[in-house]
Amino acid sequence: MPLLKKREDKKQKEADKYVCTLDDETAKRAKEELGEDPKNRMSQVETLRKWIEEQKHLNCRTDTTHLLLYLRCCKFSQLMARKKIENYMKVMTETPEWFKDLNPSDPRILAVLDSTFVFPLPGYDDLGRKVVFFRTGKFFEISAKFNKHDVFRACIMLIAFVNRDEQTQVNGVVYLTDNSGMEMKHINYFGVENYLKALKIWQNSFPGRYKEFHYYNPGVAFSAFMQMAKSVMPDKVKKRLFIHGSNMEDVYKVIPMKMLPDDYLPDEYDGPSPGTVKQIIEKLKKDVNQADFKKEIMDDTSGKYFYDKSAKSEEVPQASFRKLNID
């Protein structure tokens, strides 16, 4: 079968397989904020897919749902999406201790989840955004059950889990951190080098729209950490940081109470909630072990996808730049 015919068959197969799950409001936001037009969505995906297939140094997923994640976080700029894909594949290849063989059933990853250190809150906020909750001091209570690499591996798995949702790809993610119990020894546990490495990887490589960062109950250790973190943060991220005191009333103003665990709600609250932290974690462990996601994350981190620096060409194929949608 001629190569052109094979590519056309593949293109048609991908087009038929993808079904957009965005509701009308989110689809409207995607068009207004990201430049995503349903009429040329598949042609944009195909342009990016074709470029990937031309790169000898890249071996990565080219399915429509995966490529849309990169296009959306880059506002459908082909150049930015290419750079983001290259960056991600490079760090994935060069940091196997964090990215290799992520199995949601791995006892070490489950131990991190059980620590209640990090988990996405069920549902979405009033702007349709996902909220990811960090409890900085909590996991050190049982940290002997895993090592520092396990923590980063669990976080990477959860990022992948959250970002596969199309609504989240468009509306973005909000981070809420409870710093209760955070001490200087916790920062020293990971080491400054690992913190900075993680921040750089997250900023430059992970696809996603990260909208706000809220910090509750800050202390001396947190202030020291933020001083270090801000040294590598772009101004855009710094403007999205919000420091709250030790009063949960400030948090309720930015995170809907209906999303927060019972553990963080006042006794007199009688509205909807997702349950206790423990109940949320138990459901999360079941969700990440659903067959579709488990198969996907294990395939993604199996080693079959990689960045080969030795095969990278310094020449830029001109044909690949003819269908750019530059911001």
mmCIF file of C-alpha atoms in Angstrom:
data_model
loop_
_atom_site.group_PDB
_atom_site.id
_atom_site.type_symbol
_atom_site.label_atom_id
_atom_site.label_comp_id
_atom_site.label_asym_id
_atom_site.label_seq_id
_atom_site.Cartn_x
_atom_site.Cartn_y
_atom_site.Cartn_z
ATOM 1 C CA MET A 1 0.000 0.000 0.000
ATOM 2 C CA PRO A 2 1.456 3.425 -0.943
ATOM 3 C CA LEU A 3 2.673 5.558 1.963
ATOM 4 C CA LEU A 4 0.200 8.337 1.123
ATOM 5 C CA LYS A 5 -2.696 5.884 1.213
ATOM 6 C CA LYS A 6 -1.527 4.546 4.581
ATOM 7 C CA ARG A 7 -1.401 8.047 6.006
ATOM 8 C CA GLU A 8 -4.857 8.882 4.662
ATOM 9 C CA ASP A 9 -6.266 5.690 6.187
ATOM 10 C CA LYS A 10 -4.614 6.522 9.506
ATOM 11 C CA LYS A 11 -5.931 10.077 9.372
ATOM 12 C CA GLN A 12 -9.460 8.857 8.719
ATOM 13 C CA LYS A 13 -9.208 6.268 11.500
ATOM 14 C CA GLU A 14 -8.148 8.906 14.019
ATOM 15 C CA ALA A 15 -10.862 11.303 12.869
ATOM 16 C CA ASP A 16 -13.523 8.640 13.249
ATOM 17 C CA LYS A 17 -12.266 7.532 16.656
ATOM 18 C CA TYR A 18 -12.236 10.943 18.334
ATOM 19 C CA VAL A 19 -15.495 12.250 19.777
ATOM 20 C CA CYS A 20 -15.391 15.674 21.432
ATOM 21 C CA THR A 21 -16.773 15.592 24.992
ATOM 22 C CA LEU A 22 -16.832 19.353 25.622
ATOM 23 C CA ASP A 23 -20.177 20.809 26.668
ATOM 24 C CA ASP A 24 -21.450 23.909 24.852
ATOM 25 C CA GLU A 25 -20.116 26.394 27.416
ATOM 26 C CA THR A 26 -16.643 24.846 27.496
ATOM 27 C CA ALA A 27 -16.552 24.543 23.697
ATOM 28 C CA LYS A 28 -17.357 28.262 23.476
ATOM 29 C CA ARG A 29 -14.536 29.069 25.916
ATOM 30 C CA ALA A 30 -12.154 26.875 23.906
ATOM 31 C CA LYS A 31 -12.951 28.837 20.779
ATOM 32 C CA GLU A 32 -12.720 32.266 22.417
ATOM 33 C CA GLU A 33 -9.664 31.686 24.613
ATOM 34 C CA LEU A 34 -7.721 28.996 22.793
ATOM 35 C CA GLY A 35 -8.678 29.506 19.161
ATOM 36 C CA GLU A 36 -10.123 25.996 18.918
ATOM 37 C CA ASP A 37 -12.522 25.852 15.985
ATOM 38 C CA PRO A 38 -14.395 22.556 15.515
ATOM 39 C CA LYS A 39 -14.298 23.157 11.769
ATOM 40 C CA ASN A 40 -10.501 22.936 11.587
ATOM 41 C CA ARG A 41 -9.745 21.021 14.810
ATOM 42 C CA MET A 42 -8.837 17.806 12.989
ATOM 43 C CA SER A 43 -6.694 19.588 10.402
ATOM 44 C CA GLN A 44 -4.723 21.192 13.240
ATOM 45 C CA VAL A 45 -4.250 17.792 14.835
ATOM 46 C CA GLU A 46 -3.163 16.291 11.532
ATOM 47 C CA THR A 47 -0.616 19.082 10.978
ATOM 48 C CA LEU A 48 0.964 18.342 14.360
ATOM 49 C CA ARG A 49 0.788 14.586 13.776
ATOM 50 C CA LYS A 50 2.526 14.933 10.411
ATOM 51 C CA TRP A 51 5.322 16.975 11.975
ATOM 52 C CA ILE A 52 5.875 14.325 14.668
ATOM 53 C CA GLU A 53 6.034 11.583 12.059
ATOM 54 C CA GLU A 54 8.759 13.541 10.262
ATOM 55 C CA GLN A 55 10.972 13.784 13.354
ATOM 56 C CA LYS A 56 13.525 10.978 13.532
ATOM 57 C CA HIS A 57 14.409 11.837 17.121
ATOM 58 C CA LEU A 58 10.836 11.578 18.441
ATOM 59 C CA ASN A 59 8.788 8.498 19.136
ATOM 60 C CA CYS A 60 5.602 9.569 20.904
ATOM 61 C CA ARG A 61 1.856 9.162 20.874
ATOM 62 C CA THR A 62 0.033 10.693 17.921
ATOM 63 C CA ASP A 63 -3.578 9.856 18.761
ATOM 64 C CA THR A 64 -5.995 12.758 18.503
ATOM 65 C CA THR A 65 -6.899 13.037 22.185
ATOM 66 C CA HIS A 66 -3.228 13.214 23.170
ATOM 67 C CA LEU A 67 -2.292 15.831 20.574
ATOM 68 C CA LEU A 68 -5.274 17.990 21.499
ATOM 69 C CA LEU A 69 -3.908 18.200 25.047
ATOM 70 C CA TYR A 70 -0.774 19.906 23.701
ATOM 71 C CA LEU A 71 -2.600 22.090 21.203
ATOM 72 C CA ARG A 72 -5.028 23.350 23.828
ATOM 73 C CA CYS A 73 -2.386 24.217 26.400
ATOM 74 C CA CYS A 74 -0.483 26.076 23.658
ATOM 75 C CA LYS A 75 -3.584 27.873 22.306
ATOM 76 C CA PHE A 76 -3.308 25.979 19.031
ATOM 77 C CA SER A 77 0.102 27.394 18.196
ATOM 78 C CA GLN A 78 1.829 24.646 16.260
ATOM 79 C CA LEU A 79 5.295 25.960 17.139
ATOM 80 C CA MET A 80 4.563 26.068 20.863
ATOM 81 C CA ALA A 81 2.938 22.627 20.817
ATOM 82 C CA ARG A 82 5.988 21.150 19.064
ATOM 83 C CA LYS A 83 8.316 22.668 21.616
ATOM 84 C CA LYS A 84 6.184 21.420 24.507
ATOM 85 C CA ILE A 85 6.109 17.892 23.078
ATOM 86 C CA GLU A 86 9.868 17.880 22.565
ATOM 87 C CA ASN A 87 10.472 19.166 26.091
ATOM 88 C CA TYR A 88 8.179 16.566 27.623
ATOM 89 C CA MET A 89 9.618 13.653 25.661
ATOM 90 C CA LYS A 90 13.138 14.788 26.535
ATOM 91 C CA VAL A 91 12.545 14.928 30.305
ATOM 92 C CA MET A 92 10.620 11.661 30.167
ATOM 93 C CA THR A 93 13.621 10.000 28.536
ATOM 94 C CA GLU A 94 16.235 11.650 30.746
ATOM 95 C CA THR A 95 14.383 11.169 34.070
ATOM 96 C CA PRO A 96 13.405 7.477 34.162
ATOM 97 C CA GLU A 97 13.405 7.461 37.979
ATOM 98 C CA TRP A 98 10.251 9.594 37.773
ATOM 99 C CA PHE A 99 8.676 8.665 34.442
ATOM 100 C CA LYS A 100 9.387 4.967 33.853
ATOM 101 C CA ASP A 101 6.813 2.206 34.455
ATOM 102 C CA LEU A 102 4.113 4.139 36.297
ATOM 103 C CA ASN A 103 1.641 1.560 37.529
ATOM 104 C CA PRO A 104 -1.385 2.826 39.517
ATOM 105 C CA SER A 105 -1.385 -0.524 41.358
ATOM 106 C CA ASP A 106 2.227 -0.150 42.516
ATOM 107 C CA PRO A 107 2.185 -0.410 46.345
ATOM 108 C CA ARG A 108 4.634 2.483 46.581
ATOM 109 C CA ILE A 109 2.382 4.783 44.560
ATOM 110 C CA LEU A 110 -0.645 3.650 46.538
ATOM 111 C CA ALA A 111 1.268 4.430 49.744
ATOM 112 C CA VAL A 112 1.800 8.005 48.534
ATOM 113 C CA LEU A 113 -1.908 8.324 47.807
ATOM 114 C CA ASP A 114 -2.745 6.871 51.231
ATOM 115 C CA SER A 115 -0.564 9.536 52.818
ATOM 116 C CA THR A 116 -3.220 12.061 51.608
ATOM 117 C CA PHE A 117 -0.397 14.306 50.404
ATOM 118 C CA VAL A 118 -1.941 15.041 47.008
ATOM 119 C CA PHE A 119 -5.265 14.323 45.315
ATOM 120 C CA PRO A 120 -7.689 16.019 42.913
ATOM 121 C CA LEU A 121 -10.951 17.149 44.450
ATOM 122 C CA PRO A 122 -14.087 15.632 42.888
ATOM 123 C CA GLY A 123 -16.037 17.900 40.550
ATOM 124 C CA TYR A 124 -15.132 21.352 39.241
ATOM 125 C CA ASP A 125 -15.149 24.881 40.623
ATOM 126 C CA ASP A 126 -17.535 27.610 39.467
ATOM 127 C CA LEU A 127 -15.401 28.233 36.370
ATOM 128 C CA GLY A 128 -15.271 24.583 35.396
ATOM 129 C CA ARG A 129 -11.708 24.131 36.635
ATOM 130 C CA LYS A 130 -10.246 21.098 38.361
ATOM 131 C CA VAL A 131 -8.797 21.631 41.854
ATOM 132 C CA VAL A 132 -5.765 19.632 42.975
ATOM 133 C CA PHE A 133 -5.202 19.560 46.737
ATOM 134 C CA PHE A 134 -1.779 19.263 48.380
ATOM 135 C CA ARG A 135 -1.400 18.633 52.135
ATOM 136 C CA THR A 136 2.283 19.352 52.578
ATOM 137 C CA GLY A 137 2.929 18.070 56.065
ATOM 138 C CA LYS A 138 0.725 14.984 55.991
ATOM 139 C CA PHE A 139 2.680 12.447 54.004
ATOM 140 C CA PHE A 140 5.735 12.710 56.240
ATOM 141 C CA GLU A 141 3.748 10.912 58.904
ATOM 142 C CA ILE A 142 4.154 7.668 56.930
ATOM 143 C CA SER A 143 7.008 8.626 54.568
ATOM 144 C CA ALA A 144 9.057 5.613 55.654
ATOM 145 C CA LYS A 145 6.833 3.501 53.372
ATOM 146 C CA PHE A 146 8.220 5.101 50.202
ATOM 147 C CA ASN A 147 11.111 7.210 48.933
ATOM 148 C CA LYS A 148 11.253 10.685 47.445
ATOM 149 C CA HIS A 149 11.160 9.359 43.867
ATOM 150 C CA ASP A 150 7.868 7.598 44.626
ATOM 151 C CA VAL A 151 6.345 10.957 45.561
ATOM 152 C CA PHE A 152 7.262 12.515 42.228
ATOM 153 C CA ARG A 153 6.103 9.393 40.370
ATOM 154 C CA ALA A 154 2.705 9.534 42.055
ATOM 155 C CA CYS A 155 2.393 13.254 41.253
ATOM 156 C CA ILE A 156 3.237 12.679 37.586
ATOM 157 C CA MET A 157 0.655 9.906 37.392
ATOM 158 C CA LEU A 158 -2.012 12.171 38.924
ATOM 159 C CA ILE A 159 -1.154 15.023 36.545
ATOM 160 C CA ALA A 160 -1.684 12.634 33.629
ATOM 161 C CA PHE A 161 -4.969 11.476 35.163
ATOM 162 C CA VAL A 162 -6.285 15.021 35.629
ATOM 163 C CA ASN A 163 -5.135 16.337 32.242
ATOM 164 C CA ARG A 164 -6.784 13.596 30.188
ATOM 165 C CA ASP A 165 -10.157 15.229 30.925
ATOM 166 C CA GLU A 166 -11.108 17.518 28.032
ATOM 167 C CA GLN A 167 -12.945 20.006 30.241
ATOM 168 C CA THR A 168 -9.810 20.382 32.349
ATOM 169 C CA GLN A 169 -7.685 20.816 29.221
ATOM 170 C CA VAL A 170 -9.765 23.864 28.328
ATOM 171 C CA ASN A 171 -10.740 25.376 31.690
ATOM 172 C CA GLY A 172 -7.512 24.589 33.523
ATOM 173 C CA VAL A 173 -6.356 23.505 36.971
ATOM 174 C CA VAL A 174 -6.302 25.312 40.315
ATOM 175 C CA TYR A 175 -3.874 24.212 43.037
ATOM 176 C CA LEU A 176 -4.759 24.419 46.722
ATOM 177 C CA THR A 177 -2.071 23.683 49.317
ATOM 178 C CA ASP A 178 -2.554 23.190 53.044
ATOM 179 C CA ASN A 179 0.812 23.908 54.657
ATOM 180 C CA SER A 180 -0.206 22.756 58.142
ATOM 181 C CA GLY A 181 2.604 20.771 59.689
ATOM 182 C CA MET A 182 5.197 21.814 57.125
ATOM 183 C CA GLU A 183 8.673 22.129 58.638
ATOM 184 C CA MET A 184 12.161 22.822 57.335
ATOM 185 C CA LYS A 185 13.006 19.115 57.592
ATOM 186 C CA HIS A 186 10.359 18.470 54.967
ATOM 187 C CA ILE A 187 12.111 20.724 52.473
ATOM 188 C CA ASN A 188 15.432 19.075 53.296
ATOM 189 C CA TYR A 189 13.862 15.649 52.778
ATOM 190 C CA PHE A 190 13.502 16.211 49.041
ATOM 191 C CA GLY A 191 16.565 18.378 48.611
ATOM 192 C CA VAL A 192 16.750 21.732 46.855
ATOM 193 C CA GLU A 193 18.034 20.091 43.669
ATOM 194 C CA ASN A 194 14.957 17.869 43.335
ATOM 195 C CA TYR A 195 12.596 20.734 44.082
ATOM 196 C CA LEU A 196 14.147 22.940 41.409
ATOM 197 C CA LYS A 197 14.261 20.076 38.923
ATOM 198 C CA ALA A 198 10.580 19.357 39.497
ATOM 199 C CA LEU A 199 9.626 23.023 39.125
ATOM 200 C CA LYS A 200 11.532 23.400 35.863
ATOM 201 C CA ILE A 201 10.037 20.209 34.433
ATOM 202 C CA TRP A 202 6.531 21.281 35.427
ATOM 203 C CA GLN A 203 6.902 24.793 33.977
ATOM 204 C CA ASN A 204 8.618 23.885 30.714
ATOM 205 C CA SER A 205 7.366 20.417 29.875
ATOM 206 C CA PHE A 206 4.010 19.423 31.338
ATOM 207 C CA PRO A 207 1.052 20.210 29.101
ATOM 208 C CA GLY A 208 -1.804 21.889 30.925
ATOM 209 C CA ARG A 209 -3.391 25.211 31.847
ATOM 210 C CA TYR A 210 -2.453 26.110 35.427
ATOM 211 C CA LYS A 211 -4.649 28.984 36.485
ATOM 212 C CA GLU A 212 -4.189 29.721 40.204
ATOM 213 C CA PHE A 213 -2.143 28.613 43.235
ATOM 214 C CA HIS A 214 -3.663 29.045 46.685
ATOM 215 C CA TYR A 215 -1.700 28.447 49.897
ATOM 216 C CA TYR A 216 -3.442 27.998 53.223
ATOM 217 C CA ASN A 217 -1.825 28.243 56.681
ATOM 218 C CA PRO A 218 1.672 29.304 55.588
ATOM 219 C CA GLY A 219 4.560 29.203 58.032
ATOM 220 C CA VAL A 220 8.292 29.861 58.238
ATOM 221 C CA ALA A 221 9.186 26.736 56.268
ATOM 222 C CA PHE A 222 6.746 27.658 53.508
ATOM 223 C CA SER A 223 8.202 31.165 53.242
ATOM 224 C CA ALA A 224 11.679 29.678 52.821
ATOM 225 C CA PHE A 225 10.392 27.294 50.173
ATOM 226 C CA MET A 226 8.625 30.047 48.219
ATOM 227 C CA GLN A 227 11.726 32.219 48.240
ATOM 228 C CA MET A 228 13.580 29.363 46.590
ATOM 229 C CA ALA A 229 10.740 28.492 44.193
ATOM 230 C CA LYS A 230 10.216 32.053 42.981
ATOM 231 C CA SER A 231 13.809 32.166 41.775
ATOM 232 C CA VAL A 232 12.822 29.892 38.876
ATOM 233 C CA MET A 233 9.203 31.003 38.405
ATOM 234 C CA PRO A 234 8.199 33.201 35.459
ATOM 235 C CA ASP A 235 6.351 36.405 36.307
ATOM 236 C CA LYS A 236 3.113 34.954 34.877
ATOM 237 C CA VAL A 237 3.122 32.226 37.528
ATOM 238 C CA LYS A 238 4.069 34.596 40.351
ATOM 239 C CA LYS A 239 0.994 36.706 39.579
ATOM 240 C CA ARG A 240 -1.194 33.643 40.077
ATOM 241 C CA LEU A 241 0.027 32.942 43.622
ATOM 242 C CA PHE A 242 -2.380 33.695 46.478
ATOM 243 C CA ILE A 243 -1.309 33.371 50.107
ATOM 244 C CA HIS A 244 -4.109 32.843 52.633
ATOM 245 C CA GLY A 245 -3.880 32.920 56.408
ATOM 246 C CA SER A 246 -4.917 30.217 58.839
ATOM 247 C CA ASN A 247 -8.605 31.063 58.513
ATOM 248 C CA MET A 248 -10.506 28.725 56.203
ATOM 249 C CA GLU A 249 -12.989 31.514 55.506
ATOM 250 C CA ASP A 250 -10.454 32.930 53.043
ATOM 251 C CA VAL A 251 -10.258 29.582 51.267
ATOM 252 C CA TYR A 252 -14.053 29.293 51.028
ATOM 253 C CA LYS A 253 -14.059 32.496 48.980
ATOM 254 C CA VAL A 254 -11.999 30.901 46.196
ATOM 255 C CA ILE A 255 -12.746 27.163 46.455
ATOM 256 C CA PRO A 256 -16.419 26.131 46.586
ATOM 257 C CA MET A 257 -17.299 24.478 49.879
ATOM 258 C CA LYS A 258 -19.108 21.728 47.961
ATOM 259 C CA MET A 259 -15.715 20.581 46.629
ATOM 260 C CA LEU A 260 -13.837 20.498 49.926
ATOM 261 C CA PRO A 261 -13.491 17.391 52.124
ATOM 262 C CA ASP A 262 -15.644 17.200 55.251
ATOM 263 C CA ASP A 263 -12.420 17.562 57.254
ATOM 264 C CA TYR A 264 -12.158 21.179 56.055
ATOM 265 C CA LEU A 265 -15.786 22.218 56.458
ATOM 266 C CA PRO A 266 -17.373 23.892 59.511
ATOM 267 C CA ASP A 267 -19.596 21.778 61.732
ATOM 268 C CA GLU A 268 -22.659 23.830 60.839
ATOM 269 C CA TYR A 269 -22.231 23.275 57.083
ATOM 270 C CA ASP A 270 -25.067 21.124 55.726
ATOM 271 C CA GLY A 271 -24.526 21.460 51.970
ATOM 272 C CA PRO A 272 -23.134 18.927 49.496
ATOM 273 C CA SER A 273 -19.586 17.591 49.891
ATOM 274 C CA PRO A 274 -17.423 14.842 48.371
ATOM 275 C CA GLY A 275 -16.936 13.144 51.754
ATOM 276 C CA THR A 276 -13.912 12.866 54.005
ATOM 277 C CA VAL A 277 -10.314 12.933 52.792
ATOM 278 C CA LYS A 278 -10.104 9.189 53.364
ATOM 279 C CA GLN A 279 -13.240 8.551 51.298
ATOM 280 C CA ILE A 280 -11.950 10.745 48.456
ATOM 281 C CA ILE A 281 -8.635 8.870 48.432
ATOM 282 C CA GLU A 282 -10.328 5.462 48.381
ATOM 283 C CA LYS A 283 -12.383 6.466 45.351
ATOM 284 C CA LEU A 284 -9.319 7.987 43.675
ATOM 285 C CA LYS A 285 -7.394 4.716 44.017
ATOM 286 C CA LYS A 286 -10.233 2.930 42.239
ATOM 287 C CA ASP A 287 -10.472 5.595 39.520
ATOM 288 C CA VAL A 288 -6.772 5.553 38.588
ATOM 289 C CA ASN A 289 -6.936 1.766 38.412
ATOM 290 C CA GLN A 290 -9.799 1.752 35.921
ATOM 291 C CA ALA A 291 -8.760 -0.296 32.910
ATOM 292 C CA ASP A 292 -8.653 2.558 30.388
ATOM 293 C CA PHE A 293 -6.400 4.890 32.373
ATOM 294 C CA LYS A 294 -4.218 2.123 33.769
ATOM 295 C CA LYS A 295 -3.555 0.778 30.285
ATOM 296 C CA GLU A 296 -2.863 4.280 28.982
ATOM 297 C CA ILE A 297 -0.398 5.387 31.691
ATOM 298 C CA MET A 298 1.471 2.080 31.665
ATOM 299 C CA ASP A 299 1.804 2.259 27.881
ATOM 300 C CA ASP A 300 2.922 5.894 28.028
ATOM 301 C CA THR A 301 5.681 5.103 30.535
ATOM 302 C CA SER A 302 6.737 1.681 29.225
ATOM 303 C CA GLY A 303 9.801 3.040 27.441
ATOM 304 C CA LYS A 304 8.364 2.669 23.938
ATOM 305 C CA TYR A 305 8.122 6.464 23.613
ATOM 306 C CA PHE A 306 11.360 8.413 23.797
ATOM 307 C CA TYR A 307 13.520 11.337 22.674
ATOM 308 C CA ASP A 308 16.718 10.398 20.831
ATOM 309 C CA LYS A 309 19.079 13.359 21.055
ATOM 310 C CA SER A 310 21.593 11.756 18.695
ATOM 311 C CA ALA A 311 18.988 11.584 15.915
ATOM 312 C CA LYS A 312 17.798 15.178 16.180
ATOM 313 C CA SER A 313 18.306 17.151 12.999
ATOM 314 C CA GLU A 314 19.290 20.794 13.130
ATOM 315 C CA GLU A 315 17.465 21.378 9.859
ATOM 316 C CA VAL A 316 13.854 22.558 10.031
ATOM 317 C CA PRO A 317 11.561 20.966 7.414
ATOM 318 C CA GLN A 318 9.966 23.988 5.754
ATOM 319 C CA ALA A 319 6.855 22.123 4.668
ATOM 320 C CA SER A 320 5.881 21.621 8.283
ATOM 321 C CA PHE A 321 5.400 25.349 8.821
ATOM 322 C CA ARG A 322 2.750 26.006 6.222
ATOM 323 C CA LYS A 323 -0.302 25.497 8.426
ATOM 324 C CA LEU A 324 0.673 27.367 11.561
ATOM 325 C CA ASN A 325 -1.900 29.023 13.790
ATOM 326 C CA ILE A 326 0.361 31.380 15.710
ATOM 327 C CA ASP A 327 -0.936 33.316 18.720
#
